[in-house]
Tab-separated table of C-alpha atoms in Angstrom:
chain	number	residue	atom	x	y	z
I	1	UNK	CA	76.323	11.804	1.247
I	2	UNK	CA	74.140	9.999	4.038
I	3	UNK	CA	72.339	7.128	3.606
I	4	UNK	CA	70.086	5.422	6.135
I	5	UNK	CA	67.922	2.523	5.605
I	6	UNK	CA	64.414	3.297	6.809
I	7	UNK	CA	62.837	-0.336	6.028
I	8	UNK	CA	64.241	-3.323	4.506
I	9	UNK	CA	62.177	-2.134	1.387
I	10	UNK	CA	62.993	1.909	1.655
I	11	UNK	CA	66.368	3.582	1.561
I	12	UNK	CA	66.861	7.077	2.122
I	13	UNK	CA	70.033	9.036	0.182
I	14	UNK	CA	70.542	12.718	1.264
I	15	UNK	CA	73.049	14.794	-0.808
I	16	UNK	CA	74.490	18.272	-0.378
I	17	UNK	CA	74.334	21.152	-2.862
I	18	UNK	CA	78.108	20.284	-3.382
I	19	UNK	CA	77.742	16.595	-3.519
I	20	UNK	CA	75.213	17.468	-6.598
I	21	UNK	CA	77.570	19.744	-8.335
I	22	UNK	CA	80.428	16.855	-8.078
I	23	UNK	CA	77.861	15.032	-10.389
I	24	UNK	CA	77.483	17.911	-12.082
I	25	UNK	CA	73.749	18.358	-11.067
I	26	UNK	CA	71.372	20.438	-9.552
I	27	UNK	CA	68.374	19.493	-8.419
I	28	UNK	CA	66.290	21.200	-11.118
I	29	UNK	CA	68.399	18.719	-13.417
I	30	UNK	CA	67.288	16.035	-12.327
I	31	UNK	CA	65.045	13.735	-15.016
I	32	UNK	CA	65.035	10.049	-15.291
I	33	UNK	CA	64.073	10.447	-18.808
I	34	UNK	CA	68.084	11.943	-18.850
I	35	UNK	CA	70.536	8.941	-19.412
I	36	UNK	CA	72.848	10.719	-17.360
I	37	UNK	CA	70.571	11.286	-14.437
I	38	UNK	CA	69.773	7.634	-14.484
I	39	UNK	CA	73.427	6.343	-14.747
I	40	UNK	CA	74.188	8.570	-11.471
I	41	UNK	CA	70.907	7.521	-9.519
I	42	UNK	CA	72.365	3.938	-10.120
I	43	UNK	CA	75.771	4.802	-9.383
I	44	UNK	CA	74.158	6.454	-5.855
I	45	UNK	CA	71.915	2.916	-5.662
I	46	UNK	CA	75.012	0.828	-5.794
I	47	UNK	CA	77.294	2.606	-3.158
I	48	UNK	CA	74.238	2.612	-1.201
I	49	UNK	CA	73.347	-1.237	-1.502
I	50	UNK	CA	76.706	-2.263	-0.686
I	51	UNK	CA	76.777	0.275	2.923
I	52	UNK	CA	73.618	-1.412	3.959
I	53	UNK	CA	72.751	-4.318	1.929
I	54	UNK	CA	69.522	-2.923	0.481
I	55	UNK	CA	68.867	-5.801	-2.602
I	56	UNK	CA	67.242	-4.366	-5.504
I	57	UNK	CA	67.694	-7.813	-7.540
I	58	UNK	CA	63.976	-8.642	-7.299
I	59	UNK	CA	60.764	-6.194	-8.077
I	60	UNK	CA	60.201	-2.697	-9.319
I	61	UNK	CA	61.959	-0.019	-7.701
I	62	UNK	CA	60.217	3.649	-6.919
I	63	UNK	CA	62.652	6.682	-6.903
I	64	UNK	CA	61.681	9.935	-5.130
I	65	UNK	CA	63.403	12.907	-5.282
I	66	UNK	CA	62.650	16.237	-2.558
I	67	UNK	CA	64.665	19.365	-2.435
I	68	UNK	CA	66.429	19.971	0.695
I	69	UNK	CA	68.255	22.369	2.191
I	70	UNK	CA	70.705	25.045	0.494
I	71	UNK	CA	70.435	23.050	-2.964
I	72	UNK	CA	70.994	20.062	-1.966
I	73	UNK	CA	68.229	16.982	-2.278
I	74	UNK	CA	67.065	13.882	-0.993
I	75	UNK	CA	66.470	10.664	-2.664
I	76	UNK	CA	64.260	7.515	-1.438
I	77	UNK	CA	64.229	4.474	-3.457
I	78	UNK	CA	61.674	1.766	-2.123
I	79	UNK	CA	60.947	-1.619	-3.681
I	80	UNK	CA	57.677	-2.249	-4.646
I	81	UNK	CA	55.717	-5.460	-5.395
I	82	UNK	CA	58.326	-7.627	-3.612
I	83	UNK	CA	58.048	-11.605	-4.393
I	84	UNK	CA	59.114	-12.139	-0.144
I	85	UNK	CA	56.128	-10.103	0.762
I	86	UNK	CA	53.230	-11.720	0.614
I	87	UNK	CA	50.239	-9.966	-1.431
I	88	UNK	CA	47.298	-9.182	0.091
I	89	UNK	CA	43.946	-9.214	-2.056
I	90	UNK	CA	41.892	-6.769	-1.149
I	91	UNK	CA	37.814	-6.719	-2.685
I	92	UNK	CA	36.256	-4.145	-3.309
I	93	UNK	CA	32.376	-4.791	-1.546
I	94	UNK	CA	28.928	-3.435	-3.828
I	95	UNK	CA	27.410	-1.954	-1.192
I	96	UNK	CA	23.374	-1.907	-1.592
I	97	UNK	CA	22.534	1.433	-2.099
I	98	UNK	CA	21.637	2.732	0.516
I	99	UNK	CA	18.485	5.084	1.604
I	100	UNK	CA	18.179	8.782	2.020
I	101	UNK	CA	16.783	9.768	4.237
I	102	UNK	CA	13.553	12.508	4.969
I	103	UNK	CA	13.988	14.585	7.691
I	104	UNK	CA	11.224	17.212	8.661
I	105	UNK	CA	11.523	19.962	10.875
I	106	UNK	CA	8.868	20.975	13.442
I	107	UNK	CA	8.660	24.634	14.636
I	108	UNK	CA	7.011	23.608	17.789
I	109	UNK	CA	6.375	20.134	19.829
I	110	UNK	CA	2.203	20.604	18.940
I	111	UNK	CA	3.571	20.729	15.023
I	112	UNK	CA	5.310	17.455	15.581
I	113	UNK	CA	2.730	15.632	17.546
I	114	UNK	CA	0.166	16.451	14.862
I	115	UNK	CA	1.975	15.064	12.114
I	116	UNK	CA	3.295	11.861	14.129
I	117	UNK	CA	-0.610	11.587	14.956
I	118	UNK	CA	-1.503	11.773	11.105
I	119	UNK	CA	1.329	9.240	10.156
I	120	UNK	CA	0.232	6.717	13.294
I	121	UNK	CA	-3.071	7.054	11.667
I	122	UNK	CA	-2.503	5.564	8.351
I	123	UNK	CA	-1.730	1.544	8.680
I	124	UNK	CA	1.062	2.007	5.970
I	125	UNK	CA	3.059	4.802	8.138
I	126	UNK	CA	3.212	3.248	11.494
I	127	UNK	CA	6.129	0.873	11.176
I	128	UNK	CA	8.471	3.291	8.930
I	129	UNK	CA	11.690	3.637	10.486
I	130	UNK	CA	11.791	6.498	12.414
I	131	UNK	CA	13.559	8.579	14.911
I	132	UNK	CA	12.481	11.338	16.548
I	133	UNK	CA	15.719	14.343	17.572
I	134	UNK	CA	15.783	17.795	19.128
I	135	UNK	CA	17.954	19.748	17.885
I	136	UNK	CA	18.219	23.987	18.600
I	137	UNK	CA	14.722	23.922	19.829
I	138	UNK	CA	13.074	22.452	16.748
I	139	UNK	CA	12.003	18.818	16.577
I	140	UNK	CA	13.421	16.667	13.607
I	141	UNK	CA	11.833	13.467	12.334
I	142	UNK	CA	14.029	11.562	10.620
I	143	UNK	CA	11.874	8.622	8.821
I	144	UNK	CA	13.983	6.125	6.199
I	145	UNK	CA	11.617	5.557	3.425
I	146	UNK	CA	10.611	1.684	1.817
I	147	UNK	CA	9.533	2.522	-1.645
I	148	UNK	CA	6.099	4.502	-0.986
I	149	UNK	CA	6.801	8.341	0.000
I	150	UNK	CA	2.986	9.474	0.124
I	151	UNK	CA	4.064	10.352	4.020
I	152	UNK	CA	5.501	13.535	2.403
I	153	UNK	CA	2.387	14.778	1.662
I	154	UNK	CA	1.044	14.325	5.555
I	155	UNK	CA	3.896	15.891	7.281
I	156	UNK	CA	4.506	19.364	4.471
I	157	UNK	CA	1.371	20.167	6.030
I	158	UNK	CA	3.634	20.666	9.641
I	159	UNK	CA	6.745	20.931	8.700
I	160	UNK	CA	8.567	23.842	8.532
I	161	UNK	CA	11.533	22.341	6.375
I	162	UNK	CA	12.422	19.209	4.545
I	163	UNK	CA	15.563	18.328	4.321
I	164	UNK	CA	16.648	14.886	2.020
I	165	UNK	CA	20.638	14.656	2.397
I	166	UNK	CA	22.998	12.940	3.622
I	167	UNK	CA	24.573	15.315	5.343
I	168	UNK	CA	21.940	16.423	7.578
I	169	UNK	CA	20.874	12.978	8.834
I	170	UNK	CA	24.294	12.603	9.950
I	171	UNK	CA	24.374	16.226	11.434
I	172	UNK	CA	21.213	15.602	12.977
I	173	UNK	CA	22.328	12.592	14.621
I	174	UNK	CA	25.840	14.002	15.701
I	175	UNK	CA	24.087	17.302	17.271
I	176	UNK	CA	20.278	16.171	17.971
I	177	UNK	CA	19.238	15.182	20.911
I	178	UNK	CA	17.712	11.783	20.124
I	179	UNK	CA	14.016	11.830	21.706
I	180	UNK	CA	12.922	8.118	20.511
I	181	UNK	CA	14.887	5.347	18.745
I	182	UNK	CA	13.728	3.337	16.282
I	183	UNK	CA	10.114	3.422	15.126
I	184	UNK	CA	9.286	6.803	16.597
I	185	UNK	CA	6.200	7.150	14.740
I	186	UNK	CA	4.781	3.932	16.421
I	187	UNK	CA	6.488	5.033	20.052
I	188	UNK	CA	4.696	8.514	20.067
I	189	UNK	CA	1.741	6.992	18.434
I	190	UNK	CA	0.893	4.675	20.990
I	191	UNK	CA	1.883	6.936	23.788
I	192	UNK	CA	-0.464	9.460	22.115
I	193	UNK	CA	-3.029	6.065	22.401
I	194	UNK	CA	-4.542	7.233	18.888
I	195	UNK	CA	-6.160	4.404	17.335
């Protein structure tokens, strides 16, 4: 039998095949629900506590059992919920949900400019957030809707796809090539000087 202690809170016990059949085990025997599986796992706890001073007094003790090599097994037993450690709280935070995003897919740049145009336009689609990727050859607007999603209507005309997941915004901005930042719409817009 080996025994090493990994932490002050984790203790490792490695038996051989014959070490198990001198308790009469094997490892497919072993249950805690078995009286006599328990009185041995405390018998092994002891002799191992007094080799390396490992305290189980205080807290809630988790056994684990692994097979190991030619029969035999190993055994960690690691305190949990210690009174010396000190607890950490951890909150959980409500996140506000947050917004899918549109992204539309332009064949060609003329596509995209057209429907930018259309959006710049209308009053209410100029200061949607916006960015504005390349990605394999075909432009991708990515625009993060308030409430109103009438721009849909505009840009099916020149899209060639719509995509609404998460996934592809965040694929889009891994792989894309980002062509304008925030506010796109307004960017190209002016720099289209459409009024």
């Amino acid at each position: 039998m080996t025994i090493h202690l990994e932490e002050p809170w984790r203790l490792r016990v490695t038996l051989s095949a014959k070490e198990l059949l001198d308790y009469q085990l094997t490892f497919d025997d072993l249950d805690y629900n078995c009286p006599e599986t328990r009185k041995i796992l405390g018998l092994l706890i002891q002799a191992a506590a007094e080799q390396t001073n490992f305290n189980i007094d205080q807290g809630k003790l988790l056994i684990e059992v692994f097979p190991g090599q030619a029969g035999g097994c190993t055994i960690y037993f690691t305190k949990i919920g210690t009174p010396c450690k000190k607890q950490r709280r951890l909150k959980i935070k409500k996140s506000t949900p947050s917004v899918v995003p549109y992204i539309f897919e332009f064949a060609s740049s003329g596509d995209m400019l057209s429907a930018v145009e259309q959006l710049y336009m209308r009053n209410e689609f100029r200061d949607l957030k916006s960015k504005l990727y390349l990605l394999d050859g075909k432009y991708r607007l990515i625009i993060y809707p308030d409430t109103d999603e009438n721009f849909t209507v505009v840009l099916g005309e020149f899209a060639e796809a719509v995509y609404r997941k998460n996934i592809a915004t965040a694929y889009t901005t891994e792989y894309g090539k980002l062509l304008a930042g925030d506010n796109a719409i307004k960017k190209i817009g002016k720099a289209l000087a459409v009024n």
